Amino acid sequence: MEDERGTTERVLTLLGLLQQRAVWTGPELGERLGVTPRTIRRDVERLRALGYPVQASNGVGGGYQLGPGHDMPPLLLDDEEAIATAVSLLAGAGSGEAALRALTKLDRVLPTRLRHEVSALSGSVVAFDGSRAPIDPDVLMTLARACRDEVEAAFEYPSSGSMPRRVEPYRLVASGRRWYLLAYDLDRDDWRTFRVDKMTEVSARSWRFRPREAPDAAAYVQENIASRVYRHQARFLVHAPAPVVRSQIPASAAVVRERGRSRCEVLSGAGDLDFLLMHVVVLGHAFEVIEPVELGERCRVLADRLLGAAGHLSHLAD
């Protein structure tokens, strides 16, 4: 067992050396590790078997070097590199789900002794442009772990009064400046979307849950924040391709669905019907109101008002 453990440690050290410098000769590696060039050759083969593309070349300037591979093998990070990576991912978590996924994977293997230092350093990272909603990285990681480990979560939320929300967390979804949690609300017996920056007293509970059949997280959250939370919801048939319209409307403001190659359906919400109409008009495409019925009447009222304004200008020109 001692020999096996020693071999493993030596191979990991060899990998660390290959990551530090572009090229090493066999004798240099042997001297650093205290073994023969023959042992180095065997250890290189072990690394290759693990998926690390170690390349070897002969002659002047030749030696061993770590090349790019088609698959991503396990990374070897020392303490400083692990801390720097985690802090960078925490700082970039507001930019999208990829950073959070990578951070969650790193969190699984990050030694406990490094967690406090990562947390302390992440608190010193700020965005000067104010482009992100302020969020506690510990809250984000607590929810990410709960999603990963399939355990219940609890938190205080503004619409809950004095009662904490108990949920089965499924996915964290990034949208623009904010993070949202898609979860099954155990007290309301339904799916809900929560803004992470509004949560307080967030904790992961010890109760595990069996995953339910969940809606598509990104689509559900987008539709919820674009329309369901508003007093009025409306659907329009826009005479323009969906990709064109998506480029004109933020994802947090409307859901755009394809309806053939040259048309799309736009679902959006607002507190005022006229506000909805204004935003669809300024897109610059012909459109039709699908619902609600009263929105069609608002179209007529606004059309008469605009025609009256145009008639007044014509009268002045005469």
PDB file of C-alpha atoms in Angstrom:
ATOM      1  CA  MET A   1       0.000   0.000   0.000  1.00  0.00           C
ATOM      2  CA  GLU A   2       2.862   2.375   0.834  1.00  0.00           C
ATOM      3  CA  ASP A   3       4.437   1.808  -2.605  1.00  0.00           C
ATOM      4  CA  GLU A   4       1.097   2.424  -4.340  1.00  0.00           C
ATOM      5  CA  ARG A   5       0.500   5.633  -2.404  1.00  0.00           C
ATOM      6  CA  GLY A   6       4.041   6.782  -3.093  1.00  0.00           C
ATOM      7  CA  THR A   7       3.608   6.137  -6.807  1.00  0.00           C
ATOM      8  CA  THR A   8       0.339   8.105  -6.850  1.00  0.00           C
ATOM      9  CA  GLU A   9       1.909  11.052  -5.066  1.00  0.00           C
ATOM     10  CA  ARG A  10       4.899  10.992  -7.420  1.00  0.00           C
ATOM     11  CA  VAL A  11       2.668  10.920 -10.526  1.00  0.00           C
ATOM     12  CA  LEU A  12       0.639  13.875  -9.208  1.00  0.00           C
ATOM     13  CA  THR A  13       3.862  15.763  -8.497  1.00  0.00           C
ATOM     14  CA  LEU A  14       5.035  14.973 -12.029  1.00  0.00           C
ATOM     15  CA  LEU A  15       1.786  16.383 -13.401  1.00  0.00           C
ATOM     16  CA  GLY A  16       2.271  19.527 -11.342  1.00  0.00           C
ATOM     17  CA  LEU A  17       5.778  19.991 -12.766  1.00  0.00           C
ATOM     18  CA  LEU A  18       4.536  19.541 -16.342  1.00  0.00           C
ATOM     19  CA  GLN A  19       1.910  22.237 -15.712  1.00  0.00           C
ATOM     20  CA  GLN A  20       4.537  24.672 -14.415  1.00  0.00           C
ATOM     21  CA  ARG A  21       6.883  24.718 -17.418  1.00  0.00           C
ATOM     22  CA  ALA A  22       6.583  24.162 -21.159  1.00  0.00           C
ATOM     23  CA  VAL A  23       9.276  21.463 -21.555  1.00  0.00           C
ATOM     24  CA  TRP A  24      11.196  19.230 -19.137  1.00  0.00           C
ATOM     25  CA  THR A  25      13.918  16.753 -20.018  1.00  0.00           C
ATOM     26  CA  GLY A  26      13.829  13.247 -18.550  1.00  0.00           C
ATOM     27  CA  PRO A  27      16.950  13.776 -16.417  1.00  0.00           C
ATOM     28  CA  GLU A  28      15.540  17.074 -15.044  1.00  0.00           C
ATOM     29  CA  LEU A  29      12.331  15.392 -13.981  1.00  0.00           C
ATOM     30  CA  GLY A  30      14.220  12.443 -12.569  1.00  0.00           C
ATOM     31  CA  GLU A  31      16.398  14.734 -10.491  1.00  0.00           C
ATOM     32  CA  ARG A  32      13.388  16.693  -9.170  1.00  0.00           C
ATOM     33  CA  LEU A  33      11.511  13.515  -8.230  1.00  0.00           C
ATOM     34  CA  GLY A  34      14.500  11.440  -7.133  1.00  0.00           C
ATOM     35  CA  VAL A  35      13.878   8.605  -9.619  1.00  0.00           C
ATOM     36  CA  THR A  36      15.442   7.238 -12.803  1.00  0.00           C
ATOM     37  CA  PRO A  37      14.486   8.344 -16.355  1.00  0.00           C
ATOM     38  CA  ARG A  38      12.961   4.877 -16.796  1.00  0.00           C
ATOM     39  CA  THR A  39      10.578   5.528 -13.891  1.00  0.00           C
ATOM     40  CA  ILE A  40       9.703   8.898 -15.434  1.00  0.00           C
ATOM     41  CA  ARG A  41       8.765   7.131 -18.672  1.00  0.00           C
ATOM     42  CA  ARG A  42       6.465   4.745 -16.754  1.00  0.00           C
ATOM     43  CA  ASP A  43       4.846   7.637 -14.866  1.00  0.00           C
ATOM     44  CA  VAL A  44       4.279   9.501 -18.129  1.00  0.00           C
ATOM     45  CA  GLU A  45       2.419   6.448 -19.446  1.00  0.00           C
ATOM     46  CA  ARG A  46       0.273   6.464 -16.301  1.00  0.00           C
ATOM     47  CA  LEU A  47      -0.644  10.096 -16.958  1.00  0.00           C
ATOM     48  CA  ARG A  48      -1.518   9.307 -20.563  1.00  0.00           C
ATOM     49  CA  ALA A  49      -3.771   6.476 -19.373  1.00  0.00           C
ATOM     50  CA  LEU A  50      -5.606   9.025 -17.208  1.00  0.00           C
ATOM     51  CA  GLY A  51      -6.230  11.256 -20.225  1.00  0.00           C
ATOM     52  CA  TYR A  52      -3.388  13.753 -19.956  1.00  0.00           C
ATOM     53  CA  PRO A  53      -1.783  14.291 -23.405  1.00  0.00           C
ATOM     54  CA  VAL A  54       1.879  14.219 -22.413  1.00  0.00           C
ATOM     55  CA  GLN A  55       4.046  14.667 -25.516  1.00  0.00           C
ATOM     56  CA  ALA A  56       7.653  13.531 -25.830  1.00  0.00           C
ATOM     57  CA  SER A  57      10.286  14.667 -28.342  1.00  0.00           C
ATOM     58  CA  ASN A  58      13.972  13.808 -28.855  1.00  0.00           C
ATOM     59  CA  GLY A  59      16.994  15.917 -29.717  1.00  0.00           C
ATOM     60  CA  VAL A  60      18.165  19.355 -28.661  1.00  0.00           C
ATOM     61  CA  GLY A  61      15.327  21.259 -27.022  1.00  0.00           C
ATOM     62  CA  GLY A  62      13.280  18.068 -26.708  1.00  0.00           C
ATOM     63  CA  GLY A  63      11.705  16.544 -23.665  1.00  0.00           C
ATOM     64  CA  TYR A  64       8.277  16.099 -22.082  1.00  0.00           C
ATOM     65  CA  GLN A  65       5.481  18.637 -22.346  1.00  0.00           C
ATOM     66  CA  LEU A  66       1.781  18.723 -21.534  1.00  0.00           C
ATOM     67  CA  GLY A  67      -0.256  19.339 -24.681  1.00  0.00           C
ATOM     68  CA  PRO A  68      -3.922  20.194 -25.261  1.00  0.00           C
ATOM     69  CA  GLY A  69      -6.347  17.274 -25.353  1.00  0.00           C
ATOM     70  CA  HIS A  70      -9.751  16.480 -26.822  1.00  0.00           C
ATOM     71  CA  ASP A  71     -11.167  15.623 -23.402  1.00  0.00           C
ATOM     72  CA  MET A  72     -10.807  17.529 -20.155  1.00  0.00           C
ATOM     73  CA  PRO A  73      -8.826  15.411 -17.685  1.00  0.00           C
ATOM     74  CA  PRO A  74      -8.798  16.139 -13.952  1.00  0.00           C
ATOM     75  CA  LEU A  75      -7.007  19.358 -13.031  1.00  0.00           C
ATOM     76  CA  LEU A  76      -4.276  19.490 -10.414  1.00  0.00           C
ATOM     77  CA  LEU A  77      -4.299  22.727  -8.425  1.00  0.00           C
ATOM     78  CA  ASP A  78      -2.194  23.692  -5.459  1.00  0.00           C
ATOM     79  CA  ASP A  79      -3.760  25.666  -2.582  1.00  0.00           C
ATOM     80  CA  GLU A  80      -3.054  29.109  -4.042  1.00  0.00           C
ATOM     81  CA  GLU A  81      -4.339  28.118  -7.483  1.00  0.00           C
ATOM     82  CA  ALA A  82      -7.516  26.572  -6.010  1.00  0.00           C
ATOM     83  CA  ILE A  83      -8.239  29.714  -3.979  1.00  0.00           C
ATOM     84  CA  ALA A  84      -7.596  32.008  -6.951  1.00  0.00           C
ATOM     85  CA  THR A  85      -9.832  29.896  -9.193  1.00  0.00           C
ATOM     86  CA  ALA A  86     -12.693  29.797  -6.687  1.00  0.00           C
ATOM     87  CA  VAL A  87     -12.547  33.545  -6.027  1.00  0.00           C
ATOM     88  CA  SER A  88     -12.473  34.293  -9.764  1.00  0.00           C
ATOM     89  CA  LEU A  89     -15.504  32.071 -10.326  1.00  0.00           C
ATOM     90  CA  LEU A  90     -17.365  33.703  -7.440  1.00  0.00           C
ATOM     91  CA  ALA A  91     -16.616  37.124  -8.903  1.00  0.00           C
ATOM     92  CA  GLY A  92     -17.833  35.986 -12.319  1.00  0.00           C
ATOM     93  CA  ALA A  93     -20.868  34.063 -11.139  1.00  0.00           C
ATOM     94  CA  GLY A  94     -23.115  36.992 -12.034  1.00  0.00           C
ATOM     95  CA  SER A  95     -22.106  36.601 -15.669  1.00  0.00           C
ATOM     96  CA  GLY A  96     -23.793  33.280 -16.237  1.00  0.00           C
ATOM     97  CA  GLU A  97     -24.471  29.675 -15.332  1.00  0.00           C
ATOM     98  CA  ALA A  98     -21.183  28.308 -16.695  1.00  0.00           C
ATOM     99  CA  ALA A  99     -19.208  30.036 -13.929  1.00  0.00           C
ATOM    100  CA  LEU A 100     -21.576  28.684 -11.278  1.00  0.00           C
ATOM    101  CA  ARG A 101     -21.417  25.131 -12.688  1.00  0.00           C
ATOM    102  CA  ALA A 102     -17.627  25.234 -12.605  1.00  0.00           C
ATOM    103  CA  LEU A 103     -17.677  26.666  -9.088  1.00  0.00           C
ATOM    104  CA  THR A 104     -20.031  23.919  -7.914  1.00  0.00           C
ATOM    105  CA  LYS A 105     -17.698  21.252  -9.288  1.00  0.00           C
ATOM    106  CA  LEU A 106     -14.692  22.884  -7.618  1.00  0.00           C
ATOM    107  CA  ASP A 107     -16.646  23.166  -4.370  1.00  0.00           C
ATOM    108  CA  ARG A 108     -17.093  19.390  -4.307  1.00  0.00           C
ATOM    109  CA  VAL A 109     -13.325  18.805  -4.040  1.00  0.00           C
ATOM    110  CA  LEU A 110     -12.187  21.999  -2.307  1.00  0.00           C
ATOM    111  CA  PRO A 111     -10.566  21.148   1.062  1.00  0.00           C
ATOM    112  CA  THR A 112     -12.415  22.435   4.118  1.00  0.00           C
ATOM    113  CA  ARG A 113      -9.304  24.279   5.260  1.00  0.00           C
ATOM    114  CA  LEU A 114      -9.511  26.511   2.141  1.00  0.00           C
ATOM    115  CA  ARG A 115     -13.215  27.414   2.321  1.00  0.00           C
ATOM    116  CA  HIS A 116     -12.820  30.201   4.888  1.00  0.00           C
ATOM    117  CA  GLU A 117     -10.037  31.850   2.885  1.00  0.00           C
ATOM    118  CA  VAL A 118     -12.070  31.665  -0.326  1.00  0.00           C
ATOM    119  CA  SER A 119     -15.072  33.236   1.428  1.00  0.00           C
ATOM    120  CA  ALA A 120     -12.959  36.017   2.926  1.00  0.00           C
ATOM    121  CA  LEU A 121     -11.273  36.862  -0.369  1.00  0.00           C
ATOM    122  CA  SER A 122     -14.514  36.782  -2.381  1.00  0.00           C
ATOM    123  CA  GLY A 123     -15.914  39.507  -0.136  1.00  0.00           C
ATOM    124  CA  SER A 124     -13.256  41.889  -1.411  1.00  0.00           C
ATOM    125  CA  VAL A 125     -14.268  41.490  -5.076  1.00  0.00           C
ATOM    126  CA  VAL A 126     -16.680  44.130  -6.412  1.00  0.00           C
ATOM    127  CA  ALA A 127     -17.913  45.264  -9.832  1.00  0.00           C
ATOM    128  CA  PHE A 128     -17.204  48.955 -10.463  1.00  0.00           C
ATOM    129  CA  ASP A 129     -19.918  49.364 -13.093  1.00  0.00           C
ATOM    130  CA  GLY A 130     -22.775  48.251 -10.831  1.00  0.00           C
ATOM    131  CA  SER A 131     -23.970  45.866 -13.541  1.00  0.00           C
ATOM    132  CA  ARG A 132     -24.832  43.065 -11.116  1.00  0.00           C
ATOM    133  CA  ALA A 133     -27.458  42.902  -8.439  1.00  0.00           C
ATOM    134  CA  PRO A 134     -25.641  42.514  -5.096  1.00  0.00           C
ATOM    135  CA  ILE A 135     -25.661  38.876  -3.979  1.00  0.00           C
ATOM    136  CA  ASP A 136     -23.983  36.971  -1.189  1.00  0.00           C
ATOM    137  CA  PRO A 137     -21.731  34.314  -2.754  1.00  0.00           C
ATOM    138  CA  ASP A 138     -22.360  32.068   0.262  1.00  0.00           C
ATOM    139  CA  VAL A 139     -26.092  32.178  -0.503  1.00  0.00           C
ATOM    140  CA  LEU A 140     -25.462  31.284  -4.129  1.00  0.00           C
ATOM    141  CA  MET A 141     -23.219  28.379  -3.171  1.00  0.00           C
ATOM    142  CA  THR A 142     -25.628  27.128  -0.483  1.00  0.00           C
ATOM    143  CA  LEU A 143     -28.413  26.957  -3.063  1.00  0.00           C
ATOM    144  CA  ALA A 144     -26.131  25.411  -5.692  1.00  0.00           C
ATOM    145  CA  ARG A 145     -25.087  22.684  -3.250  1.00  0.00           C
ATOM    146  CA  ALA A 146     -28.719  22.042  -2.298  1.00  0.00           C
ATOM    147  CA  CYS A 147     -29.636  21.653  -5.979  1.00  0.00           C
ATOM    148  CA  ARG A 148     -26.679  19.343  -6.530  1.00  0.00           C
ATOM    149  CA  ASP A 149     -27.232  17.211  -3.420  1.00  0.00           C
ATOM    150  CA  GLU A 150     -31.053  17.126  -3.748  1.00  0.00           C
ATOM    151  CA  VAL A 151     -31.760  18.381  -0.222  1.00  0.00           C
ATOM    152  CA  GLU A 152     -34.461  20.806   0.872  1.00  0.00           C
ATOM    153  CA  ALA A 153     -33.670  24.484   1.377  1.00  0.00           C
ATOM    154  CA  ALA A 154     -35.245  27.114   3.612  1.00  0.00           C
ATOM    155  CA  PHE A 155     -35.135  30.917   3.472  1.00  0.00           C
ATOM    156  CA  GLU A 156     -36.985  34.091   4.314  1.00  0.00           C
ATOM    157  CA  TYR A 157     -38.674  35.884   1.400  1.00  0.00           C
ATOM    158  CA  PRO A 158     -40.474  39.282   1.275  1.00  0.00           C
ATOM    159  CA  SER A 159     -43.835  37.815   0.181  1.00  0.00           C
ATOM    160  CA  SER A 160     -43.831  35.135   2.889  1.00  0.00           C
ATOM    161  CA  GLY A 161     -44.585  37.249   5.939  1.00  0.00           C
ATOM    162  CA  SER A 162     -42.994  35.739   9.035  1.00  0.00           C
ATOM    163  CA  MET A 163     -43.032  32.161   7.741  1.00  0.00           C
ATOM    164  CA  PRO A 164     -39.875  30.761   6.091  1.00  0.00           C
ATOM    165  CA  ARG A 165     -40.228  29.165   2.678  1.00  0.00           C
ATOM    166  CA  ARG A 166     -39.461  25.437   2.479  1.00  0.00           C
ATOM    167  CA  VAL A 167     -38.582  24.291  -1.019  1.00  0.00           C
ATOM    168  CA  GLU A 168     -37.082  21.527  -3.101  1.00  0.00           C
ATOM    169  CA  PRO A 169     -34.471  23.459  -5.123  1.00  0.00           C
ATOM    170  CA  TYR A 170     -33.928  22.340  -8.716  1.00  0.00           C
ATOM    171  CA  ARG A 171     -32.005  24.887 -10.766  1.00  0.00           C
ATOM    172  CA  LEU A 172     -30.364  28.283 -10.499  1.00  0.00           C
ATOM    173  CA  VAL A 173     -30.983  30.406 -13.588  1.00  0.00           C
ATOM    174  CA  ALA A 174     -29.043  33.530 -14.583  1.00  0.00           C
ATOM    175  CA  SER A 175     -30.923  36.317 -16.332  1.00  0.00           C
ATOM    176  CA  GLY A 176     -29.123  39.565 -17.007  1.00  0.00           C
ATOM    177  CA  ARG A 177     -28.158  41.135 -13.685  1.00  0.00           C
ATOM    178  CA  ARG A 178     -29.974  38.634 -11.474  1.00  0.00           C
ATOM    179  CA  TRP A 179     -30.056  35.010 -10.323  1.00  0.00           C
ATOM    180  CA  TYR A 180     -33.317  33.098  -9.898  1.00  0.00           C
ATOM    181  CA  LEU A 181     -34.069  29.809  -8.179  1.00  0.00           C
ATOM    182  CA  LEU A 182     -36.588  27.386  -9.666  1.00  0.00           C
ATOM    183  CA  ALA A 183     -37.942  25.313  -6.792  1.00  0.00           C
ATOM    184  CA  TYR A 184     -40.951  23.299  -5.719  1.00  0.00           C
ATOM    185  CA  ASP A 185     -42.639  25.163  -2.871  1.00  0.00           C
ATOM    186  CA  LEU A 186     -43.633  22.532  -0.291  1.00  0.00           C
ATOM    187  CA  ASP A 187     -46.169  24.749   1.508  1.00  0.00           C
ATOM    188  CA  ARG A 188     -47.887  25.953  -1.670  1.00  0.00           C
ATOM    189  CA  ASP A 189     -47.563  22.601  -3.460  1.00  0.00           C
ATOM    190  CA  ASP A 190     -46.476  24.180  -6.737  1.00  0.00           C
ATOM    191  CA  TRP A 191     -43.464  25.382  -8.708  1.00  0.00           C
ATOM    192  CA  ARG A 192     -42.179  28.845  -7.880  1.00  0.00           C
ATOM    193  CA  THR A 193     -39.445  31.240  -9.025  1.00  0.00           C
ATOM    194  CA  PHE A 194     -37.475  33.208  -6.416  1.00  0.00           C
ATOM    195  CA  ARG A 195     -35.023  36.066  -6.823  1.00  0.00           C
ATOM    196  CA  VAL A 196     -31.839  35.044  -5.030  1.00  0.00           C
ATOM    197  CA  ASP A 197     -30.904  38.622  -4.072  1.00  0.00           C
ATOM    198  CA  LYS A 198     -34.190  38.923  -2.117  1.00  0.00           C
ATOM    199  CA  MET A 199     -33.568  35.811  -0.009  1.00  0.00           C
ATOM    200  CA  THR A 200     -32.340  36.005   3.589  1.00  0.00           C
ATOM    201  CA  GLU A 201     -31.514  33.387   6.222  1.00  0.00           C
ATOM    202  CA  VAL A 202     -30.789  30.819   3.492  1.00  0.00           C
ATOM    203  CA  SER A 203     -29.940  27.313   4.672  1.00  0.00           C
ATOM    204  CA  ALA A 204     -29.764  23.799   3.285  1.00  0.00           C
ATOM    205  CA  ARG A 205     -31.813  21.303   5.303  1.00  0.00           C
ATOM    206  CA  SER A 206     -30.945  17.685   6.041  1.00  0.00           C
ATOM    207  CA  TRP A 207     -34.029  16.228   4.342  1.00  0.00           C
ATOM    208  CA  ARG A 208     -33.311  14.707   0.958  1.00  0.00           C
ATOM    209  CA  PHE A 209     -36.036  14.646  -1.693  1.00  0.00           C
ATOM    210  CA  ARG A 210     -36.791  12.515  -4.713  1.00  0.00           C
ATOM    211  CA  PRO A 211     -36.718  14.757  -7.825  1.00  0.00           C
ATOM    212  CA  ARG A 212     -40.103  15.485  -9.362  1.00  0.00           C
ATOM    213  CA  GLU A 213     -40.762  15.892 -13.062  1.00  0.00           C
ATOM    214  CA  ALA A 214     -39.695  19.499 -13.451  1.00  0.00           C
ATOM    215  CA  PRO A 215     -40.481  22.109 -16.121  1.00  0.00           C
ATOM    216  CA  ASP A 216     -37.687  23.457 -18.297  1.00  0.00           C
ATOM    217  CA  ALA A 217     -35.949  25.764 -15.829  1.00  0.00           C
ATOM    218  CA  ALA A 218     -34.771  28.480 -18.217  1.00  0.00           C
ATOM    219  CA  ALA A 219     -38.097  28.682 -20.085  1.00  0.00           C
ATOM    220  CA  TYR A 220     -40.160  28.644 -16.875  1.00  0.00           C
ATOM    221  CA  VAL A 221     -38.132  31.390 -15.203  1.00  0.00           C
ATOM    222  CA  GLN A 222     -38.077  33.532 -18.338  1.00  0.00           C
ATOM    223  CA  GLU A 223     -41.843  33.317 -18.811  1.00  0.00           C
ATOM    224  CA  ASN A 224     -42.409  34.014 -15.131  1.00  0.00           C
ATOM    225  CA  ILE A 225     -40.274  37.155 -14.935  1.00  0.00           C
ATOM    226  CA  ALA A 226     -41.420  38.407 -18.347  1.00  0.00           C
ATOM    227  CA  SER A 227     -45.162  38.165 -17.809  1.00  0.00           C
ATOM    228  CA  ARG A 228     -46.606  36.261 -14.856  1.00  0.00           C
ATOM    229  CA  VAL A 229     -45.553  38.715 -12.179  1.00  0.00           C
ATOM    230  CA  TYR A 230     -47.343  41.624 -13.865  1.00  0.00           C
ATOM    231  CA  ARG A 231     -50.959  42.741 -13.644  1.00  0.00           C
ATOM    232  CA  HIS A 232     -51.475  42.420 -17.402  1.00  0.00           C
ATOM    233  CA  GLN A 233     -50.179  39.680 -19.713  1.00  0.00           C
ATOM    234  CA  ALA A 234     -50.392  39.976 -23.488  1.00  0.00           C
ATOM    235  CA  ARG A 235     -49.623  37.938 -26.585  1.00  0.00           C
ATOM    236  CA  PHE A 236     -48.779  39.430 -29.969  1.00  0.00           C
ATOM    237  CA  LEU A 237     -48.218  37.913 -33.396  1.00  0.00           C
ATOM    238  CA  VAL A 238     -45.282  39.834 -34.835  1.00  0.00           C
ATOM    239  CA  HIS A 239     -44.570  39.719 -38.574  1.00  0.00           C
ATOM    240  CA  ALA A 240     -40.808  39.272 -38.314  1.00  0.00           C
ATOM    241  CA  PRO A 241     -38.505  36.276 -37.786  1.00  0.00           C
ATOM    242  CA  ALA A 242     -38.030  35.204 -34.162  1.00  0.00           C
ATOM    243  CA  PRO A 243     -34.223  35.734 -34.174  1.00  0.00           C
ATOM    244  CA  VAL A 244     -34.711  39.336 -35.311  1.00  0.00           C
ATOM    245  CA  VAL A 245     -37.241  40.081 -32.579  1.00  0.00           C
ATOM    246  CA  ARG A 246     -35.148  38.332 -29.896  1.00  0.00           C
ATOM    247  CA  SER A 247     -32.268  40.641 -30.754  1.00  0.00           C
ATOM    248  CA  GLN A 248     -34.543  43.634 -30.078  1.00  0.00           C
ATOM    249  CA  ILE A 249     -36.099  42.540 -26.770  1.00  0.00           C
ATOM    250  CA  PRO A 250     -34.225  41.579 -23.566  1.00  0.00           C
ATOM    251  CA  ALA A 251     -34.931  37.999 -22.513  1.00  0.00           C
ATOM    252  CA  SER A 252     -36.169  39.290 -19.142  1.00  0.00           C
ATOM    253  CA  ALA A 253     -38.803  41.474 -20.858  1.00  0.00           C
ATOM    254  CA  ALA A 254     -40.553  38.994 -23.160  1.00  0.00           C
ATOM    255  CA  VAL A 255     -40.711  35.416 -24.390  1.00  0.00           C
ATOM    256  CA  VAL A 256     -40.358  35.100 -28.178  1.00  0.00           C
ATOM    257  CA  ARG A 257     -41.620  31.913 -29.846  1.00  0.00           C
ATOM    258  CA  GLU A 258     -41.231  30.980 -33.476  1.00  0.00           C
ATOM    259  CA  ARG A 259     -44.357  30.849 -35.612  1.00  0.00           C
ATOM    260  CA  GLY A 260     -42.919  29.903 -38.975  1.00  0.00           C
ATOM    261  CA  ARG A 261     -39.935  31.450 -40.744  1.00  0.00           C
ATOM    262  CA  SER A 262     -41.266  35.002 -40.970  1.00  0.00           C
ATOM    263  CA  ARG A 263     -43.460  35.394 -37.880  1.00  0.00           C
ATOM    264  CA  CYS A 264     -43.205  34.936 -34.124  1.00  0.00           C
ATOM    265  CA  GLU A 265     -45.313  35.168 -31.001  1.00  0.00           C
ATOM    266  CA  VAL A 266     -44.312  37.608 -28.268  1.00  0.00           C
ATOM    267  CA  LEU A 267     -45.483  37.031 -24.698  1.00  0.00           C
ATOM    268  CA  SER A 268     -44.936  39.882 -22.256  1.00  0.00           C
ATOM    269  CA  GLY A 269     -46.394  41.554 -19.218  1.00  0.00           C
ATOM    270  CA  ALA A 270     -46.667  45.006 -17.666  1.00  0.00           C
ATOM    271  CA  GLY A 271     -48.671  46.996 -15.195  1.00  0.00           C
ATOM    272  CA  ASP A 272     -50.194  49.109 -17.987  1.00  0.00           C
ATOM    273  CA  LEU A 273     -51.616  47.997 -21.369  1.00  0.00           C
ATOM    274  CA  ASP A 274     -50.473  51.152 -23.159  1.00  0.00           C
ATOM    275  CA  PHE A 275     -46.912  50.454 -21.999  1.00  0.00           C
ATOM    276  CA  LEU A 276     -47.064  47.013 -23.639  1.00  0.00           C
ATOM    277  CA  LEU A 277     -48.345  48.461 -26.904  1.00  0.00           C
ATOM    278  CA  MET A 278     -45.674  51.154 -26.974  1.00  0.00           C
ATOM    279  CA  HIS A 279     -42.877  48.592 -26.749  1.00  0.00           C
ATOM    280  CA  VAL A 280     -44.290  46.399 -29.499  1.00  0.00           C
ATOM    281  CA  VAL A 281     -44.883  49.397 -31.772  1.00  0.00           C
ATOM    282  CA  VAL A 282     -41.303  50.638 -31.486  1.00  0.00           C
ATOM    283  CA  LEU A 283     -40.000  47.254 -32.709  1.00  0.00           C
ATOM    284  CA  GLY A 284     -40.882  48.518 -36.193  1.00  0.00           C
ATOM    285  CA  HIS A 285     -42.762  45.411 -37.414  1.00  0.00           C
ATOM    286  CA  ALA A 286     -46.387  44.801 -38.314  1.00  0.00           C
ATOM    287  CA  PHE A 287     -48.167  42.926 -35.521  1.00  0.00           C
ATOM    288  CA  GLU A 288     -51.541  41.626 -34.356  1.00  0.00           C
ATOM    289  CA  VAL A 289     -52.976  41.382 -30.849  1.00  0.00           C
ATOM    290  CA  ILE A 290     -53.803  37.808 -29.863  1.00  0.00           C
ATOM    291  CA  GLU A 291     -54.925  38.527 -26.296  1.00  0.00           C
ATOM    292  CA  PRO A 292     -56.348  40.058 -24.160  1.00  0.00           C
ATOM    293  CA  VAL A 293     -59.457  41.420 -25.881  1.00  0.00           C
ATOM    294  CA  GLU A 294     -59.237  44.785 -24.123  1.00  0.00           C
ATOM    295  CA  LEU A 295     -55.802  45.337 -25.629  1.00  0.00           C
ATOM    296  CA  GLY A 296     -57.378  45.441 -29.075  1.00  0.00           C
ATOM    297  CA  GLU A 297     -59.662  48.223 -27.881  1.00  0.00           C
ATOM    298  CA  ARG A 298     -56.642  50.133 -26.559  1.00  0.00           C
ATOM    299  CA  CYS A 299     -55.142  49.857 -30.060  1.00  0.00           C
ATOM    300  CA  ARG A 300     -58.171  51.601 -31.525  1.00  0.00           C
ATOM    301  CA  VAL A 301     -58.119  54.346 -28.890  1.00  0.00           C
ATOM    302  CA  LEU A 302     -54.407  55.019 -29.406  1.00  0.00           C
ATOM    303  CA  ALA A 303     -54.776  54.851 -33.201  1.00  0.00           C
ATOM    304  CA  ASP A 304     -57.498  57.511 -33.115  1.00  0.00           C
ATOM    305  CA  ARG A 305     -55.346  59.634 -30.853  1.00  0.00           C
ATOM    306  CA  LEU A 306     -52.346  59.366 -33.186  1.00  0.00           C
ATOM    307  CA  LEU A 307     -54.455  60.083 -36.258  1.00  0.00           C
ATOM    308  CA  GLY A 308     -55.838  63.129 -34.519  1.00  0.00           C
ATOM    309  CA  ALA A 309     -52.315  64.346 -33.789  1.00  0.00           C
ATOM    310  CA  ALA A 310     -51.318  63.831 -37.425  1.00  0.00           C
ATOM    311  CA  GLY A 311     -54.422  65.682 -38.639  1.00  0.00           C
ATOM    312  CA  HIS A 312     -53.561  68.632 -36.420  1.00  0.00           C
ATOM    313  CA  LEU A 313     -50.095  68.845 -38.003  1.00  0.00           C
ATOM    314  CA  SER A 314     -51.617  68.728 -41.502  1.00  0.00           C
ATOM    315  CA  HIS A 315     -53.900  71.604 -40.596  1.00  0.00           C
ATOM    316  CA  LEU A 316     -50.934  73.696 -39.433  1.00  0.00           C
ATOM    317  CA  ALA A 317     -49.055  72.947 -42.666  1.00  0.00           C
ATOM    318  CA  ASP A 318     -51.989  74.225 -44.732  1.00  0.00           C
TER     319      ASP A 318
END
